[in-house]
Coordinates of C-alpha atoms and ligand atoms in Angstrom, one line a residue:
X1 CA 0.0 0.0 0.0
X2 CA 0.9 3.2 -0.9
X3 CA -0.4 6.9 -0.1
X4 CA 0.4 9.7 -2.5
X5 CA -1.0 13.4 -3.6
X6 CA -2.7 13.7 -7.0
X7 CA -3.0 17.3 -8.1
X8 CA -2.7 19.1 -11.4
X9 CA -3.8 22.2 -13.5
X10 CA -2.4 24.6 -11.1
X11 CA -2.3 26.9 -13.9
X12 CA 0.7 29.0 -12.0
X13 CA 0.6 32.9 -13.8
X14 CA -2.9 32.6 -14.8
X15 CA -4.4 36.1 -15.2
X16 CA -8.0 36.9 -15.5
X17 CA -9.5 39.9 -17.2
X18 CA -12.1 40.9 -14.8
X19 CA -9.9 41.3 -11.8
X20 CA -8.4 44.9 -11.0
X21 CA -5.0 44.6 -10.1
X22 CA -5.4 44.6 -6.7
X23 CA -7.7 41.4 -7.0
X24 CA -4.9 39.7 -9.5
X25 CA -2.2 40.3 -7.0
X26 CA -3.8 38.4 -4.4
X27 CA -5.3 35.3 -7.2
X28 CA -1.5 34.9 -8.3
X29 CA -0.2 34.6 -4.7
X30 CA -3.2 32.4 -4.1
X31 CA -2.2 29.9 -6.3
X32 CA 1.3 29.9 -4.5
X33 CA 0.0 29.6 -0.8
X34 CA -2.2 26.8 -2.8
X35 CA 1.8 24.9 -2.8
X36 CA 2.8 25.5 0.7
X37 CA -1.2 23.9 1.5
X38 CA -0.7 20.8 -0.7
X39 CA 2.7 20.7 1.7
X40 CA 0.6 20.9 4.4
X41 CA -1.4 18.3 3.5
X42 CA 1.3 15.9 2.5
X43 CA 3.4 16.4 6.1
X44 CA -0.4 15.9 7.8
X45 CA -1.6 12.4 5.9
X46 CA 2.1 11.4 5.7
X47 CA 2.1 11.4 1.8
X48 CA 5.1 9.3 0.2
X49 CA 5.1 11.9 -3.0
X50 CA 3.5 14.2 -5.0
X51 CA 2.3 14.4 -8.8
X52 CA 1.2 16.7 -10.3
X53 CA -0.6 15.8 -14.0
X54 CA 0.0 18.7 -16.4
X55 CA -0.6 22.7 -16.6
X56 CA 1.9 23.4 -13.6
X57 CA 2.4 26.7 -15.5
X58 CA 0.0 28.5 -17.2
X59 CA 1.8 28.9 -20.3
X60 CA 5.5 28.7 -21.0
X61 CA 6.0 32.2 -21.7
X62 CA 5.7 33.8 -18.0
X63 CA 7.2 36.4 -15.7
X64 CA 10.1 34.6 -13.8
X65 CA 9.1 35.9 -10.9
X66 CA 5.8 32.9 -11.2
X67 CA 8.6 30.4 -11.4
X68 CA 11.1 30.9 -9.1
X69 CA 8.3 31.6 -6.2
X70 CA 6.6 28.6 -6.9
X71 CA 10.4 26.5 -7.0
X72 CA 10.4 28.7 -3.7
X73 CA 7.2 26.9 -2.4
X74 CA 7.8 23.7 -3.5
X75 CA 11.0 23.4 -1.9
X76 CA 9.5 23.3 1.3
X77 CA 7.0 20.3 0.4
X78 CA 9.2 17.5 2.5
X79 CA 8.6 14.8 -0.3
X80 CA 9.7 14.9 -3.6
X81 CA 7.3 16.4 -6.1
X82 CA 6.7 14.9 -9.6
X83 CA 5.6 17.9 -13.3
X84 CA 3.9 16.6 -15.4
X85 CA 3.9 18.8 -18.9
X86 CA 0.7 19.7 -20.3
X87 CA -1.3 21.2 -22.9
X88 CA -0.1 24.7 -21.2
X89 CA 3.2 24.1 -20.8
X90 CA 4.4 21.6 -23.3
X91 CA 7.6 20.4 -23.3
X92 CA 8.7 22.1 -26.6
X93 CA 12.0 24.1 -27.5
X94 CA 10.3 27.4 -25.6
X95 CA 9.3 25.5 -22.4
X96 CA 9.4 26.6 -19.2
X97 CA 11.0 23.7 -17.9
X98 CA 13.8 24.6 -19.7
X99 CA 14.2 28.1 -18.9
X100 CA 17.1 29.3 -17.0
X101 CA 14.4 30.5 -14.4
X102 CA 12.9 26.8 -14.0
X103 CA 16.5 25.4 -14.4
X104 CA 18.5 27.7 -12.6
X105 CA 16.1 27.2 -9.3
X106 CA 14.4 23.7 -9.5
X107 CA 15.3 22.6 -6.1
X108 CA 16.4 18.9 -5.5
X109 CA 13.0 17.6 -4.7
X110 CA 11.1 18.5 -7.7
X111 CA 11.6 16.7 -10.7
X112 CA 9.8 16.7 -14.4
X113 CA 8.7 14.1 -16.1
X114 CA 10.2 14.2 -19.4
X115 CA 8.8 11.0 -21.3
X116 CA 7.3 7.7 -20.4
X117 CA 10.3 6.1 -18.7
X118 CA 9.4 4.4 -15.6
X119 CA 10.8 6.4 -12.5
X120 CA 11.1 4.8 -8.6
X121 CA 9.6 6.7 -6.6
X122 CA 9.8 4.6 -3.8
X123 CA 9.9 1.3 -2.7
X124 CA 8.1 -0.5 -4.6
X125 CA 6.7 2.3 -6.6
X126 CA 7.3 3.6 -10.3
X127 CA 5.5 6.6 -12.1
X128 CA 4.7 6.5 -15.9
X129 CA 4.2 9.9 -17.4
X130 CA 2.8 10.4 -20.8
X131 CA 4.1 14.5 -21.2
X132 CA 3.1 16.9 -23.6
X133 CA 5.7 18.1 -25.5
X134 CA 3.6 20.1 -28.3
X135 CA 0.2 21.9 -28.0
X136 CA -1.3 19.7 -30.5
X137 CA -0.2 16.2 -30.3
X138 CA -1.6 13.9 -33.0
X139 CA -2.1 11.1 -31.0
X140 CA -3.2 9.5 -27.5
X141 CA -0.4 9.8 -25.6
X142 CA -1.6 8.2 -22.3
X143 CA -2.7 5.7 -24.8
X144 CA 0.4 5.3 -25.9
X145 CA 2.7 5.1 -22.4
X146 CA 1.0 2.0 -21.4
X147 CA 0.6 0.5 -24.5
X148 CA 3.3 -2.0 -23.9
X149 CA 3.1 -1.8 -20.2
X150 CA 3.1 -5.7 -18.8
X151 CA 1.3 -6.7 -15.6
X152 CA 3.1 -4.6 -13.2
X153 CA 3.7 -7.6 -10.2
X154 CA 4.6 -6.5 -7.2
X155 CA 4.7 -3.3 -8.3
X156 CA 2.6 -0.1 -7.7
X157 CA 2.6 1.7 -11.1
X158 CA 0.8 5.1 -11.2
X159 CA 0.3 6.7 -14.9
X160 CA 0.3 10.6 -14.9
X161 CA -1.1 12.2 -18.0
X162 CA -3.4 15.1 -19.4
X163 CA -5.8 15.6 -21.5
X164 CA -9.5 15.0 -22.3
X165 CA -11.0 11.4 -22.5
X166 CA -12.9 10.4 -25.6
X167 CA -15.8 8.9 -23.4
X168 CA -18.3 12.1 -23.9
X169 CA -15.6 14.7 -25.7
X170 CA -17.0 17.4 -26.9
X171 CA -14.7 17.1 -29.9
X172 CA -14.7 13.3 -30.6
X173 CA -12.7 13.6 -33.5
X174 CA -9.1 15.1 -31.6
X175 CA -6.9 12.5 -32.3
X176 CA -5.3 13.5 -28.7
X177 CA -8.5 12.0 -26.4
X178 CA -7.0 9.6 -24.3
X179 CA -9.0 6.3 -24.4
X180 CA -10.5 5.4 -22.3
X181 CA -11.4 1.6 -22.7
X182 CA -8.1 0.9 -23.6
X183 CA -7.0 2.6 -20.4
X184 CA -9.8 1.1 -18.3
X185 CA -8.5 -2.5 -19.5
X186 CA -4.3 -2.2 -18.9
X187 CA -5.9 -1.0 -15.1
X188 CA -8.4 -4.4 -15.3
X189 CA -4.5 -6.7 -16.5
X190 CA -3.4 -5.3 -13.5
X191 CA -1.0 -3.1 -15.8
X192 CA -1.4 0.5 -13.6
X193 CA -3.0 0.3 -10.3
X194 CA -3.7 4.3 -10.4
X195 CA -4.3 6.8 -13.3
X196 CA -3.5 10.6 -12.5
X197 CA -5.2 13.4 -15.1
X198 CA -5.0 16.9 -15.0
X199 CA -7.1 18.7 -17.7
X200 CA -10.5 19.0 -16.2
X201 CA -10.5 21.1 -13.4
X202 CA -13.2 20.0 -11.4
X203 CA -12.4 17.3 -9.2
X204 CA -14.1 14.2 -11.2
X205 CA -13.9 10.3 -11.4
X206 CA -13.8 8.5 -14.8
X207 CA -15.4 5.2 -15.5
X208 CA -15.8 2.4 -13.1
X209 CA -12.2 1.1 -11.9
X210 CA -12.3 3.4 -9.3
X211 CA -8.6 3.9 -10.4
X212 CA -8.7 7.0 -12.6
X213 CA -9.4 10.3 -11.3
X214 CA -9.1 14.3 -12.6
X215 CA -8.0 16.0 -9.5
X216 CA -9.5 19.0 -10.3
X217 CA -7.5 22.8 -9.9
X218 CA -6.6 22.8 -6.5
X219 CA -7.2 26.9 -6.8
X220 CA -10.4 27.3 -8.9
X221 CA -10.1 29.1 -12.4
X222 CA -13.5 29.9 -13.4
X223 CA -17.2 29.5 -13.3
X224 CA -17.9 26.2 -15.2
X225 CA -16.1 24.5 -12.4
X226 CA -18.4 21.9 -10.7
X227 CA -15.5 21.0 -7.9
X228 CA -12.3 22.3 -7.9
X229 CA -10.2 23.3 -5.0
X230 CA -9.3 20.0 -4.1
X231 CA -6.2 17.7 -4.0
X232 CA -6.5 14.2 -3.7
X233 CA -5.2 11.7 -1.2
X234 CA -4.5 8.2 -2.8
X235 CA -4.0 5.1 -0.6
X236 CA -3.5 2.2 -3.5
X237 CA -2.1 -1.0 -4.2
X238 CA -3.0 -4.3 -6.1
X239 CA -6.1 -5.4 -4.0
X240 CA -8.0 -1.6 -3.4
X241 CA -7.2 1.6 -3.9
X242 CA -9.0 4.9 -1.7
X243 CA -9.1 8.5 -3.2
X244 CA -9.9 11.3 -0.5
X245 CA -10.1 14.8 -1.8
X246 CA -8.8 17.4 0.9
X247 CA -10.5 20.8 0.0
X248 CA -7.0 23.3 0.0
X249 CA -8.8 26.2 -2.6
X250 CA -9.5 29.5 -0.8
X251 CA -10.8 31.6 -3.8
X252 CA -14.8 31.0 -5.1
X253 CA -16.3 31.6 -8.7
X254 CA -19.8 32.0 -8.2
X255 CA -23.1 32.9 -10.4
X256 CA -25.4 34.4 -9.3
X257 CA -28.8 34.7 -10.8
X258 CA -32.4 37.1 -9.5
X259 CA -35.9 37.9 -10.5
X260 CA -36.1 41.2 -9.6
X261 CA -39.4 42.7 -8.7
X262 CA -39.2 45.1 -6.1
X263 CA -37.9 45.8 -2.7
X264 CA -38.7 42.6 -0.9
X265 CA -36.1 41.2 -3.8
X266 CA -33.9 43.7 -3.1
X267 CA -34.0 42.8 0.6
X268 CA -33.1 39.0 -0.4
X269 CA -30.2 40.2 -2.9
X270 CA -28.8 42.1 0.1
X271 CA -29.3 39.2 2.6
X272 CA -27.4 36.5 0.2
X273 CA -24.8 39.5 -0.7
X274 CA -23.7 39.7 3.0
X275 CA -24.1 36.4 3.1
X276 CA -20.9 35.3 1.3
X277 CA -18.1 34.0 2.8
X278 CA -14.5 35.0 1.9
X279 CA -15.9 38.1 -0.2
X280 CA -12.7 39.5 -1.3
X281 CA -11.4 35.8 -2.6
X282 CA -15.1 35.4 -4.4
X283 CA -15.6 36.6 -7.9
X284 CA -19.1 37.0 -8.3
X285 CA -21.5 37.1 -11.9
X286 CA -24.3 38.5 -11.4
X287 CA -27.3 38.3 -13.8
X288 CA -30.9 39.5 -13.3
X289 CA -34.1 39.8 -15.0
X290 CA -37.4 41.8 -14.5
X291 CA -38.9 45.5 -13.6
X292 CA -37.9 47.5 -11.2
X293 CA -38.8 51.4 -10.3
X294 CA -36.6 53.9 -10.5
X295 CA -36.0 54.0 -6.4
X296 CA -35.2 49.8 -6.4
X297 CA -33.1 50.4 -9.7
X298 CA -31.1 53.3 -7.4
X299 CA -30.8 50.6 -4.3
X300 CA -29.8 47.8 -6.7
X301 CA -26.6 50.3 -8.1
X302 CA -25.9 51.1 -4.4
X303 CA -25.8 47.2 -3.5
X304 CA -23.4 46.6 -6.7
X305 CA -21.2 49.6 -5.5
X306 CA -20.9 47.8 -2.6
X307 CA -20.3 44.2 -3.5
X308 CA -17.8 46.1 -6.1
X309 CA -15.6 47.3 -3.1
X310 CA -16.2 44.2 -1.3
X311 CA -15.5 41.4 -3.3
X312 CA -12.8 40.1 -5.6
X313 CA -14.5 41.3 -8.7
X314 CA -18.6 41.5 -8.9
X315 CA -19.5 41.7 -12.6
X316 CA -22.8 41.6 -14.4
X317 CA -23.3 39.2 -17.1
X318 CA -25.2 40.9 -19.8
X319 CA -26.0 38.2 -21.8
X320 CA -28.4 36.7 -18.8
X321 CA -29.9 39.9 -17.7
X322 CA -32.7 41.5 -18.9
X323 CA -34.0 44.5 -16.5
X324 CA -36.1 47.3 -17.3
X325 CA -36.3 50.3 -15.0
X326 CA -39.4 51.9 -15.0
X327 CA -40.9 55.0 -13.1
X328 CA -43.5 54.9 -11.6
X329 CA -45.7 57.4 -9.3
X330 CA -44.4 56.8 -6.4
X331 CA -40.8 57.0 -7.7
X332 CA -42.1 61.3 -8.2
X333 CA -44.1 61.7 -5.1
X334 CA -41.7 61.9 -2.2
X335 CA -39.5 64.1 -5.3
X336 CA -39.4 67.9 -4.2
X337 CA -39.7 68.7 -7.7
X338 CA -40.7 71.9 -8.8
X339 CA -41.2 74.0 -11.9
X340 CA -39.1 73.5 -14.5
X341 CA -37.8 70.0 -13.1
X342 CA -41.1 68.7 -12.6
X343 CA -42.4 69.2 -16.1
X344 CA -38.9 68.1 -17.3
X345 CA -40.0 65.0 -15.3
X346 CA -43.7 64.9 -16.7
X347 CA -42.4 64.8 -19.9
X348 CA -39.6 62.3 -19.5
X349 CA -42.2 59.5 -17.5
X350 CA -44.5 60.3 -21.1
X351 CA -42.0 59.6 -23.1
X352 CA -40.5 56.4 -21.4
X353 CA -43.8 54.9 -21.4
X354 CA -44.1 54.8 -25.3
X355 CA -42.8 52.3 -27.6
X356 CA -39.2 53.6 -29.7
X357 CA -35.9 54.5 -29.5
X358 CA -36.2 57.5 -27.4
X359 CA -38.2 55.9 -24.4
X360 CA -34.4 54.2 -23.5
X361 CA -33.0 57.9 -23.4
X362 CA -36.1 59.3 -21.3
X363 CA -35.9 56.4 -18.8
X364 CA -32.0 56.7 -18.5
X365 CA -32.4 60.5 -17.8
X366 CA -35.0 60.0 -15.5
X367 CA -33.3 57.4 -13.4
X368 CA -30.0 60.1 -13.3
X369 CA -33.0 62.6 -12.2
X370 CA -33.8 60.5 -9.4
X371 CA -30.3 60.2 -8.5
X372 CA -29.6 64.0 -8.5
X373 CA -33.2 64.4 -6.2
X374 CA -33.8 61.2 -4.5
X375 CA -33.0 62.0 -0.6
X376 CA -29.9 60.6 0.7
X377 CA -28.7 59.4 -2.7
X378 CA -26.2 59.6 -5.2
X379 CA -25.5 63.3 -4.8
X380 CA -24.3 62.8 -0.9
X381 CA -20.5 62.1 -0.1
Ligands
MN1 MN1 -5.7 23.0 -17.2

């Protein structure tokens, strides 16, 4: 029996366009303390080794600052550490594992895997990796690494690779899927005892050996994620094998979606707002349908302003929302309007109610004339 960490995509440099800087900062150093967790983790469940199965890096064209921090971080993991190169960091001429910043710092712990040469890892123990070393291979390459592969023994043999599996690919005709019931059967022969993908970054298990796993981003990387912030704990050998993912992601992608009607959904928008944990590590979406007034659709820009200070970045997403601001009486009642404003006003609210292209324009000048005379609002501070 052995027990070993399975992690991948850690996508080191990633940058996202909706984060300010401020917010990009902190999601880059994120992804480092991720490293000194996964150590964590490894000194706490007394893990024999680490692998980690493709996209260590982003890309291979980074700032070398992102390299040498992470070498920095994974020095102090106290068990040897195991790259895999991906899809995002193939091992071509340009890669980063052969830069003079990956080279010049890779301390004595960490080592790449290079091709599918078995390596000890420890007693009893040898990793296959099946590496990327162009964006594009032609071919399955995990398919290929254990092509030959024999009944492993006495042996523990754990494949690392990346990519997509054909089972349910969304582009069935890439001639790099990995197989998956060619893979499923060397792990029936007894051939691998554990399979180790990076590619999909929600934590997922393939097929029914129980054997093959995605371990998901251990830092999530954005909203189509079903589980990630995870690294998994393997305890394997011939007769079982146990996968136990250890949650180590502090940063949240969340959408969030509202039918907007009036205050009362206001009040609930508010409530679920302050509601979120870890606001300045969550990036929110926000999308929202409906009608509101032009007193709710003031609130609603005052509860974005907020959750725009509060939280790593709080978008709208456009293409979901659909909300129409309309006045009505009451938005004019408590207004102390007079003369020239309030026919200005009379004329706007007629205007907005009819069909056409000016009806936008009125509304949007009414709601900036509630602004200017709504008490308390907008023209305070
Ligand atoms: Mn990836």
């Amino acid at each position: 029996m052995v027990r070993f960490l399975h992690t991948g995509d850690w996508q080191l440099g990633m940058t996202r366009r909706f984060l300010s800087a401020e917010a990009q900062a902190r999601f880059a150093a994120a992804r480092i303390d991720a490293l000194r967790s996964i150590g964590r983790v490894v000194a706490e469940r007394d893990a024999a080794f680490v692998v980690v199965a493709g996209d260590v890096f982003e890309s291979n064209h980074l700032d070398r600052q992102v390299v040498v921090r992470a070498l920095e971080a994974l020095a102090e993991v106290p068990v040897d550490v195991y790259l895999l190169p991906g899809n995002h960091d193939p091992l071509d001429a340009a890669s980063v594992y052969r830069s003079p910043a990956f080279t010049g710092h890779v301390p004595p712990n960490v080592a790449v895997l290079r091709d599918a040469a078995p390596v000890a890892v420890a007693p009893g123990v040898e990793l296959i990796g099946a590496p990327w070393a162009s964006k594009r291979p032609l071919e399955d390459l995990v398919g290929l690494a254990c092509a030959d592969l024999e009944s492993s023994g006495d042996m523990i043999r754990v494949l690392v690779g990346h990519g997509a599996v054909d089972r349910g690919a969304p582009d069935p005709d890439d001639p790099a899927l990995i197989g998956l019931d060619a893979l499923e059967d060397a792990v029936r022969r007894g051939c691998i005892q554990y399979v180790a993908l990076g590619d999909r970054h929600s934590c997922t298990e393939i097929g029914g050996t129980g054997r093959v796993w995605y371990a998901g981003a251990p830092e999530p990387t954005d909203f189509d994620e079903t589980d990630p912030g995870k690294v998994l704990v393997v305890d394997c050998d011939a007769g079982r094998c146990e996968v136990t993912a250890v949650q180590v992601g502090t940063w949240r992608f969340v959408r969030h979606h509202t039918d907007l009607a009036g205050s009362a959904d206001l009040d609930e928008l508010e409530a679920w707002l302050a509601g979120q944990p870890g606001k300045d590590r969550t990036v929110l979406r926000l999308s929202f349908v409906g009608t509101l007034p032009l007193r709710d659709a003031a609130r609603l820009d005052a509860l974005l302003a907020d959750a725009a200070d509060l939280f790593a970045a709080a978008g709208t997403w456009d293409n979901y929302s659909d909300l129409a601001v309309l006045p009505d009486d009451a938005d004019f009642a408590d207004l102390d309007l007079g003369g020239f404003a309030r026919d200005t006003a009379d004329e706007l609210r007629t205007l907005a109610s009819r069909a056409g292209r000016d009806a936008g324009t009125a509304r949007g000048a009414l709601a900036l004339l509630y602004r200017l005379s709504a008490p308390g609002r907008g023209n305070g501070g």
